[in-house]
Amino acid sequence: MLKKNTVLLFLGLILLIQLFYSRVIFSDSAEDWQLGFQDPATPIMEGIINLHHDFMFFICGISIFVSWILARTLWHYHWTKNEHPSAMVHGTAIEIIWTITPSITLLAIAVPSFALLYSMDEIIAPAITIKTVGHQWYWSYEYSDYTNADDSTILFESYMIPEEDLTLGQLRLLEVDNPMVIPVNTHVRLIITAADVLHSWAVPSLGIKCDAVPGRLNQSSLFVKREGLFYGQCSEICGVNHGFMPIVVEAVSLPNYISWVANKLSE
């Protein structure tokens, strides 16, 4: 009887966990008083979050140890407890320890850091190339892989929707009239530049932040694992309306992306 109740309890727990995760709403835009990361949608952002958590292990351990050493030093070496100060000025053993230990810690941190850094720069056989151009104060996108009968590519501009034109549920200062549309589970290459001044194309949930420099082409990649709307903003001060040129990336299924491309080419 006890074994049967245990099995039923275990099955009920699994059901509750599945029910919870089926109702999870991913945070793909900033929230009020948010301190943590937004929910990741790319392997790169997952790696950034995991690396942050790994670093926090070292940071917390080092902070606790150093605080304990300082408190112990202030307590035991106060003049009221040591009227006759020590004459020792060197300690070979402790100096070797406090040199080697931080070096080993830095090596342990450097290995995953470099692995993530190189993976962020890697471009893996992109299926789609999108040119992103920053302007004062809007973005434009060009899909040069597709042309219509007139040999014209898909090219459109993306402006922020004014606050008075927002509908219920839309986000202030983050919505645009024409989002960048990409398919999920597809390697996408981004060519990022600017037409006037410095800009920066940044979307936190996608783990990307790339400077847009006039006269220079910067390259980055995306591999979005789930459908959704992902919000970002220009992250380089670019003038009076710097805060009014948001970025919206819409990740859709491959059939829906093909339909979107066909509609754009027929316009």
PDB file of C-alpha atoms in Angstrom, residues 34-264:
ATOM      1  CA  GLN A  34      14.120  43.152 -13.774  1.00  0.00           C
ATOM      2  CA  LEU A  35      17.524  42.125 -12.427  1.00  0.00           C
ATOM      3  CA  GLY A  36      18.220  38.848 -14.217  1.00  0.00           C
ATOM      4  CA  PHE A  37      18.580  37.800 -17.815  1.00  0.00           C
ATOM      5  CA  GLN A  38      15.769  37.469 -20.296  1.00  0.00           C
ATOM      6  CA  ASP A  39      14.831  33.959 -21.356  1.00  0.00           C
ATOM      7  CA  PRO A  40      17.357  32.671 -23.916  1.00  0.00           C
ATOM      8  CA  ALA A  41      16.283  31.762 -27.442  1.00  0.00           C
ATOM      9  CA  THR A  42      19.665  30.924 -28.977  1.00  0.00           C
ATOM     10  CA  PRO A  43      22.505  28.567 -27.966  1.00  0.00           C
ATOM     11  CA  ILE A  44      24.793  31.600 -27.596  1.00  0.00           C
ATOM     12  CA  MET A  45      22.525  33.245 -25.017  1.00  0.00           C
ATOM     13  CA  GLU A  46      22.213  29.946 -23.162  1.00  0.00           C
ATOM     14  CA  GLY A  47      26.009  29.794 -23.050  1.00  0.00           C
ATOM     15  CA  ILE A  48      26.240  33.377 -21.767  1.00  0.00           C
ATOM     16  CA  ILE A  49      23.801  32.643 -18.931  1.00  0.00           C
ATOM     17  CA  ASN A  50      25.549  29.385 -17.994  1.00  0.00           C
ATOM     18  CA  LEU A  51      28.933  31.136 -18.002  1.00  0.00           C
ATOM     19  CA  HIS A  52      27.528  33.879 -15.757  1.00  0.00           C
ATOM     20  CA  HIS A  53      26.240  31.284 -13.296  1.00  0.00           C
ATOM     21  CA  ASP A  54      29.605  29.487 -13.304  1.00  0.00           C
ATOM     22  CA  PHE A  55      31.415  32.762 -12.624  1.00  0.00           C
ATOM     23  CA  MET A  56      29.072  33.564  -9.758  1.00  0.00           C
ATOM     24  CA  PHE A  57      30.288  30.383  -8.021  1.00  0.00           C
ATOM     25  CA  PHE A  58      33.854  31.707  -8.060  1.00  0.00           C
ATOM     26  CA  ILE A  59      32.808  35.270  -7.209  1.00  0.00           C
ATOM     27  CA  CYS A  60      30.761  34.224  -4.173  1.00  0.00           C
ATOM     28  CA  GLY A  61      33.496  31.920  -2.889  1.00  0.00           C
ATOM     29  CA  ILE A  62      36.220  34.552  -3.298  1.00  0.00           C
ATOM     30  CA  SER A  63      34.059  37.292  -1.747  1.00  0.00           C
ATOM     31  CA  ILE A  64      33.254  35.166   1.307  1.00  0.00           C
ATOM     32  CA  PHE A  65      36.882  34.114   1.774  1.00  0.00           C
ATOM     33  CA  VAL A  66      38.320  37.637   1.412  1.00  0.00           C
ATOM     34  CA  SER A  67      35.654  39.092   3.737  1.00  0.00           C
ATOM     35  CA  TRP A  68      36.476  36.429   6.331  1.00  0.00           C
ATOM     36  CA  ILE A  69      40.215  37.168   6.051  1.00  0.00           C
ATOM     37  CA  LEU A  70      39.639  40.923   6.460  1.00  0.00           C
ATOM     38  CA  ALA A  71      37.339  40.470   9.440  1.00  0.00           C
ATOM     39  CA  ARG A  72      39.753  38.043  11.100  1.00  0.00           C
ATOM     40  CA  THR A  73      42.671  40.420  10.488  1.00  0.00           C
ATOM     41  CA  LEU A  74      40.836  43.424  11.922  1.00  0.00           C
ATOM     42  CA  TRP A  75      39.775  41.420  14.952  1.00  0.00           C
ATOM     43  CA  HIS A  76      43.012  39.648  15.864  1.00  0.00           C
ATOM     44  CA  TYR A  77      45.463  42.365  14.898  1.00  0.00           C
ATOM     45  CA  HIS A  78      43.777  45.281  16.631  1.00  0.00           C
ATOM     46  CA  TRP A  79      46.174  47.233  18.810  1.00  0.00           C
ATOM     47  CA  THR A  80      44.235  46.336  21.942  1.00  0.00           C
ATOM     48  CA  LYS A  81      44.910  42.617  21.334  1.00  0.00           C
ATOM     49  CA  ASN A  82      48.505  42.951  20.117  1.00  0.00           C
ATOM     50  CA  GLU A  83      50.473  45.465  22.111  1.00  0.00           C
ATOM     51  CA  HIS A  84      53.708  44.119  20.627  1.00  0.00           C
ATOM     52  CA  PRO A  85      53.407  43.891  16.814  1.00  0.00           C
ATOM     53  CA  SER A  86      55.029  41.055  14.917  1.00  0.00           C
ATOM     54  CA  ALA A  87      58.375  41.710  13.250  1.00  0.00           C
ATOM     55  CA  MET A  88      57.765  39.233  10.398  1.00  0.00           C
ATOM     56  CA  VAL A  89      57.791  40.927   6.986  1.00  0.00           C
ATOM     57  CA  HIS A  90      57.861  37.950   4.579  1.00  0.00           C
ATOM     58  CA  GLY A  91      56.163  34.572   4.375  1.00  0.00           C
ATOM     59  CA  THR A  92      57.383  32.454   1.465  1.00  0.00           C
ATOM     60  CA  ALA A  93      54.735  29.775   1.769  1.00  0.00           C
ATOM     61  CA  ILE A  94      51.747  32.143   1.922  1.00  0.00           C
ATOM     62  CA  GLU A  95      53.132  34.239  -0.956  1.00  0.00           C
ATOM     63  CA  ILE A  96      53.408  31.126  -3.150  1.00  0.00           C
ATOM     64  CA  ILE A  97      49.861  30.115  -2.215  1.00  0.00           C
ATOM     65  CA  TRP A  98      48.280  33.500  -2.941  1.00  0.00           C
ATOM     66  CA  THR A  99      50.069  33.640  -6.304  1.00  0.00           C
ATOM     67  CA  ILE A 100      49.335  30.118  -7.570  1.00  0.00           C
ATOM     68  CA  THR A 101      45.715  29.902  -6.371  1.00  0.00           C
ATOM     69  CA  PRO A 102      44.452  32.971  -8.296  1.00  0.00           C
ATOM     70  CA  SER A 103      46.378  31.785 -11.373  1.00  0.00           C
ATOM     71  CA  ILE A 104      44.623  28.418 -11.311  1.00  0.00           C
ATOM     72  CA  THR A 105      41.277  30.164 -10.776  1.00  0.00           C
ATOM     73  CA  LEU A 106      41.871  32.455 -13.754  1.00  0.00           C
ATOM     74  CA  LEU A 107      42.761  29.476 -15.952  1.00  0.00           C
ATOM     75  CA  ALA A 108      39.574  27.690 -14.896  1.00  0.00           C
ATOM     76  CA  ILE A 109      37.600  30.796 -15.847  1.00  0.00           C
ATOM     77  CA  ALA A 110      39.485  31.462 -19.102  1.00  0.00           C
ATOM     78  CA  VAL A 111      38.850  28.076 -20.762  1.00  0.00           C
ATOM     79  CA  PRO A 112      35.014  28.321 -20.961  1.00  0.00           C
ATOM     80  CA  SER A 113      35.270  32.077 -21.647  1.00  0.00           C
ATOM     81  CA  PHE A 114      37.407  31.586 -24.754  1.00  0.00           C
ATOM     82  CA  ALA A 115      35.236  28.696 -25.941  1.00  0.00           C
ATOM     83  CA  LEU A 116      32.121  30.879 -25.771  1.00  0.00           C
ATOM     84  CA  LEU A 117      33.924  33.859 -27.308  1.00  0.00           C
ATOM     85  CA  TYR A 118      35.061  31.886 -30.353  1.00  0.00           C
ATOM     86  CA  SER A 119      31.634  30.281 -30.785  1.00  0.00           C
ATOM     87  CA  MET A 120      30.069  33.754 -30.890  1.00  0.00           C
ATOM     88  CA  ASP A 121      32.320  34.685 -33.834  1.00  0.00           C
ATOM     89  CA  GLU A 122      31.718  31.451 -35.731  1.00  0.00           C
ATOM     90  CA  ILE A 123      29.543  31.614 -38.861  1.00  0.00           C
ATOM     91  CA  ILE A 124      28.224  28.129 -39.663  1.00  0.00           C
ATOM     92  CA  ALA A 125      27.017  27.668 -43.265  1.00  0.00           C
ATOM     93  CA  PRO A 126      24.350  30.403 -43.204  1.00  0.00           C
ATOM     94  CA  ALA A 127      21.154  29.649 -45.103  1.00  0.00           C
ATOM     95  CA  ILE A 128      19.995  33.293 -45.028  1.00  0.00           C
ATOM     96  CA  THR A 129      21.901  36.569 -45.133  1.00  0.00           C
ATOM     97  CA  ILE A 130      20.263  39.765 -43.882  1.00  0.00           C
ATOM     98  CA  LYS A 131      21.829  43.193 -44.157  1.00  0.00           C
ATOM     99  CA  THR A 132      20.921  45.476 -41.269  1.00  0.00           C
ATOM    100  CA  VAL A 133      21.536  49.202 -41.608  1.00  0.00           C
ATOM    101  CA  GLY A 134      21.187  51.713 -38.779  1.00  0.00           C
ATOM    102  CA  HIS A 135      19.854  55.181 -39.560  1.00  0.00           C
ATOM    103  CA  GLN A 136      18.929  58.218 -37.485  1.00  0.00           C
ATOM    104  CA  TRP A 137      16.594  56.939 -36.093  1.00  0.00           C
ATOM    105  CA  TYR A 138      15.304  53.690 -37.550  1.00  0.00           C
ATOM    106  CA  TRP A 139      16.561  50.394 -38.968  1.00  0.00           C
ATOM    107  CA  SER A 140      16.363  48.988 -42.483  1.00  0.00           C
ATOM    108  CA  TYR A 141      16.655  45.338 -43.513  1.00  0.00           C
ATOM    109  CA  GLU A 142      17.609  43.795 -46.840  1.00  0.00           C
ATOM    110  CA  TYR A 143      17.166  40.120 -47.743  1.00  0.00           C
ATOM    111  CA  SER A 144      19.525  39.813 -50.706  1.00  0.00           C
ATOM    112  CA  ASP A 145      19.001  36.047 -51.145  1.00  0.00           C
ATOM    113  CA  TYR A 146      15.601  36.555 -52.761  1.00  0.00           C
ATOM    114  CA  THR A 147      14.751  38.496 -55.912  1.00  0.00           C
ATOM    115  CA  ASN A 148      11.567  38.927 -57.923  1.00  0.00           C
ATOM    116  CA  ALA A 149      11.081  39.195 -61.672  1.00  0.00           C
ATOM    117  CA  ASP A 150      12.505  42.733 -61.626  1.00  0.00           C
ATOM    118  CA  ASP A 151      15.691  41.553 -59.845  1.00  0.00           C
ATOM    119  CA  SER A 152      14.777  43.650 -56.795  1.00  0.00           C
ATOM    120  CA  THR A 153      15.454  42.262 -53.337  1.00  0.00           C
ATOM    121  CA  ILE A 154      13.352  42.400 -50.193  1.00  0.00           C
ATOM    122  CA  LEU A 155      14.121  45.780 -48.638  1.00  0.00           C
ATOM    123  CA  PHE A 156      12.078  47.554 -45.979  1.00  0.00           C
ATOM    124  CA  GLU A 157      12.423  50.057 -43.157  1.00  0.00           C
ATOM    125  CA  SER A 158      11.458  49.509 -39.539  1.00  0.00           C
ATOM    126  CA  TYR A 159      10.159  52.473 -37.518  1.00  0.00           C
ATOM    127  CA  MET A 160       8.963  52.613 -33.940  1.00  0.00           C
ATOM    128  CA  ILE A 161       5.180  52.710 -33.514  1.00  0.00           C
ATOM    129  CA  PRO A 162       4.211  55.972 -31.725  1.00  0.00           C
ATOM    130  CA  GLU A 163       2.653  55.600 -28.301  1.00  0.00           C
ATOM    131  CA  GLU A 164      -0.717  56.955 -29.443  1.00  0.00           C
ATOM    132  CA  ASP A 165      -0.938  54.235 -32.140  1.00  0.00           C
ATOM    133  CA  LEU A 166      -0.266  51.268 -29.860  1.00  0.00           C
ATOM    134  CA  THR A 167      -2.966  48.616 -29.451  1.00  0.00           C
ATOM    135  CA  LEU A 168      -3.790  46.662 -26.302  1.00  0.00           C
ATOM    136  CA  GLY A 169      -0.898  44.421 -25.295  1.00  0.00           C
ATOM    137  CA  GLN A 170       1.793  46.178 -27.316  1.00  0.00           C
ATOM    138  CA  LEU A 171       4.908  47.440 -25.574  1.00  0.00           C
ATOM    139  CA  ARG A 172       5.731  51.128 -25.326  1.00  0.00           C
ATOM    140  CA  LEU A 173       8.931  52.221 -27.123  1.00  0.00           C
ATOM    141  CA  LEU A 174       9.553  48.631 -28.305  1.00  0.00           C
ATOM    142  CA  GLU A 175       7.047  47.966 -31.094  1.00  0.00           C
ATOM    143  CA  VAL A 176       7.855  48.544 -34.767  1.00  0.00           C
ATOM    144  CA  ASP A 177       5.787  48.611 -37.937  1.00  0.00           C
ATOM    145  CA  ASN A 178       7.978  46.099 -39.814  1.00  0.00           C
ATOM    146  CA  PRO A 179       9.845  43.521 -37.732  1.00  0.00           C
ATOM    147  CA  MET A 180      12.725  41.458 -39.035  1.00  0.00           C
ATOM    148  CA  VAL A 181      11.373  37.973 -39.793  1.00  0.00           C
ATOM    149  CA  ILE A 182      13.543  34.849 -39.649  1.00  0.00           C
ATOM    150  CA  PRO A 183      12.810  31.110 -39.511  1.00  0.00           C
ATOM    151  CA  VAL A 184      13.540  28.997 -36.442  1.00  0.00           C
ATOM    152  CA  ASN A 185      16.262  26.329 -36.386  1.00  0.00           C
ATOM    153  CA  THR A 186      18.070  28.028 -39.282  1.00  0.00           C
ATOM    154  CA  HIS A 187      21.540  29.554 -39.426  1.00  0.00           C
ATOM    155  CA  VAL A 188      21.179  33.248 -40.253  1.00  0.00           C
ATOM    156  CA  ARG A 189      24.044  35.599 -41.050  1.00  0.00           C
ATOM    157  CA  LEU A 190      23.677  39.273 -40.196  1.00  0.00           C
ATOM    158  CA  ILE A 191      25.663  41.971 -41.994  1.00  0.00           C
ATOM    159  CA  ILE A 192      25.429  45.080 -39.828  1.00  0.00           C
ATOM    160  CA  THR A 193      26.431  48.616 -40.766  1.00  0.00           C
ATOM    161  CA  ALA A 194      25.252  52.231 -40.410  1.00  0.00           C
ATOM    162  CA  ALA A 195      24.412  54.992 -42.847  1.00  0.00           C
ATOM    163  CA  ASP A 196      25.199  58.033 -40.698  1.00  0.00           C
ATOM    164  CA  VAL A 197      26.525  57.663 -37.135  1.00  0.00           C
ATOM    165  CA  LEU A 198      27.428  54.809 -34.798  1.00  0.00           C
ATOM    166  CA  HIS A 199      24.573  52.489 -33.817  1.00  0.00           C
ATOM    167  CA  SER A 200      24.433  49.102 -32.108  1.00  0.00           C
ATOM    168  CA  TRP A 201      22.040  46.265 -32.985  1.00  0.00           C
ATOM    169  CA  ALA A 202      21.257  44.454 -29.724  1.00  0.00           C
ATOM    170  CA  VAL A 203      18.616  41.867 -28.777  1.00  0.00           C
ATOM    171  CA  PRO A 204      19.170  40.405 -25.270  1.00  0.00           C
ATOM    172  CA  SER A 205      17.134  37.195 -25.694  1.00  0.00           C
ATOM    173  CA  LEU A 206      19.175  36.302 -28.770  1.00  0.00           C
ATOM    174  CA  GLY A 207      22.506  37.020 -27.097  1.00  0.00           C
ATOM    175  CA  ILE A 208      23.614  39.475 -29.775  1.00  0.00           C
ATOM    176  CA  LYS A 209      25.027  42.990 -29.606  1.00  0.00           C
ATOM    177  CA  CYS A 210      26.899  44.191 -32.673  1.00  0.00           C
ATOM    178  CA  ASP A 211      28.064  47.717 -33.458  1.00  0.00           C
ATOM    179  CA  ALA A 212      26.848  49.346 -36.667  1.00  0.00           C
ATOM    180  CA  VAL A 213      29.711  51.491 -37.967  1.00  0.00           C
ATOM    181  CA  PRO A 214      29.465  53.761 -41.045  1.00  0.00           C
ATOM    182  CA  GLY A 215      31.683  52.484 -43.856  1.00  0.00           C
ATOM    183  CA  ARG A 216      32.301  49.151 -42.139  1.00  0.00           C
ATOM    184  CA  LEU A 217      30.514  45.789 -42.365  1.00  0.00           C
ATOM    185  CA  ASN A 218      30.300  43.801 -39.142  1.00  0.00           C
ATOM    186  CA  GLN A 219      29.151  40.198 -39.188  1.00  0.00           C
ATOM    187  CA  SER A 220      27.248  38.095 -36.690  1.00  0.00           C
ATOM    188  CA  SER A 221      25.062  35.002 -36.704  1.00  0.00           C
ATOM    189  CA  LEU A 222      21.762  33.798 -35.279  1.00  0.00           C
ATOM    190  CA  PHE A 223      20.256  30.385 -34.650  1.00  0.00           C
ATOM    191  CA  VAL A 224      16.873  30.850 -32.969  1.00  0.00           C
ATOM    192  CA  LYS A 225      15.490  27.719 -31.342  1.00  0.00           C
ATOM    193  CA  ARG A 226      11.893  28.747 -30.726  1.00  0.00           C
ATOM    194  CA  GLU A 227       9.204  30.920 -32.250  1.00  0.00           C
ATOM    195  CA  GLY A 228       8.328  34.283 -30.753  1.00  0.00           C
ATOM    196  CA  LEU A 229       8.846  38.038 -30.766  1.00  0.00           C
ATOM    197  CA  PHE A 230      12.200  39.221 -29.471  1.00  0.00           C
ATOM    198  CA  TYR A 231      12.712  42.860 -28.543  1.00  0.00           C
ATOM    199  CA  GLY A 232      15.850  44.949 -28.481  1.00  0.00           C
ATOM    200  CA  GLN A 233      17.042  48.532 -28.829  1.00  0.00           C
ATOM    201  CA  CYS A 234      19.922  50.504 -30.229  1.00  0.00           C
ATOM    202  CA  SER A 235      22.711  50.258 -27.631  1.00  0.00           C
ATOM    203  CA  GLU A 236      24.969  53.069 -28.842  1.00  0.00           C
ATOM    204  CA  ILE A 237      24.103  56.702 -28.150  1.00  0.00           C
ATOM    205  CA  CYS A 238      23.357  58.010 -31.636  1.00  0.00           C
ATOM    206  CA  GLY A 239      21.574  61.309 -31.175  1.00  0.00           C
ATOM    207  CA  VAL A 240      18.470  62.910 -29.742  1.00  0.00           C
ATOM    208  CA  ASN A 241      16.142  60.019 -30.689  1.00  0.00           C
ATOM    209  CA  HIS A 242      18.507  57.235 -29.661  1.00  0.00           C
ATOM    210  CA  GLY A 243      15.870  55.749 -27.375  1.00  0.00           C
ATOM    211  CA  PHE A 244      13.265  55.621 -30.137  1.00  0.00           C
ATOM    212  CA  MET A 245      14.692  53.099 -32.590  1.00  0.00           C
ATOM    213  CA  PRO A 246      13.733  49.677 -31.206  1.00  0.00           C
ATOM    214  CA  ILE A 247      14.439  46.292 -32.767  1.00  0.00           C
ATOM    215  CA  VAL A 248      11.893  43.507 -33.160  1.00  0.00           C
ATOM    216  CA  VAL A 249      12.830  40.052 -34.448  1.00  0.00           C
ATOM    217  CA  GLU A 250       9.968  37.704 -35.262  1.00  0.00           C
ATOM    218  CA  ALA A 251      10.966  34.032 -35.379  1.00  0.00           C
ATOM    219  CA  VAL A 252       8.445  31.879 -37.261  1.00  0.00           C
ATOM    220  CA  SER A 253       8.230  28.356 -38.612  1.00  0.00           C
ATOM    221  CA  LEU A 254       9.805  27.629 -41.988  1.00  0.00           C
ATOM    222  CA  PRO A 255       6.465  27.358 -43.888  1.00  0.00           C
ATOM    223  CA  ASN A 256       5.324  30.692 -42.467  1.00  0.00           C
ATOM    224  CA  TYR A 257       8.674  32.242 -43.378  1.00  0.00           C
ATOM    225  CA  ILE A 258       8.370  31.026 -46.962  1.00  0.00           C
ATOM    226  CA  SER A 259       4.876  32.532 -47.154  1.00  0.00           C
ATOM    227  CA  TRP A 260       6.187  35.832 -45.778  1.00  0.00           C
ATOM    228  CA  VAL A 261       8.989  35.923 -48.346  1.00  0.00           C
ATOM    229  CA  ALA A 262       6.532  35.188 -51.169  1.00  0.00           C
ATOM    230  CA  ASN A 263       4.243  38.012 -50.010  1.00  0.00           C
ATOM    231  CA  LYS A 264       7.157  40.449 -49.780  1.00  0.00           C
TER     232      LYS A 264
END
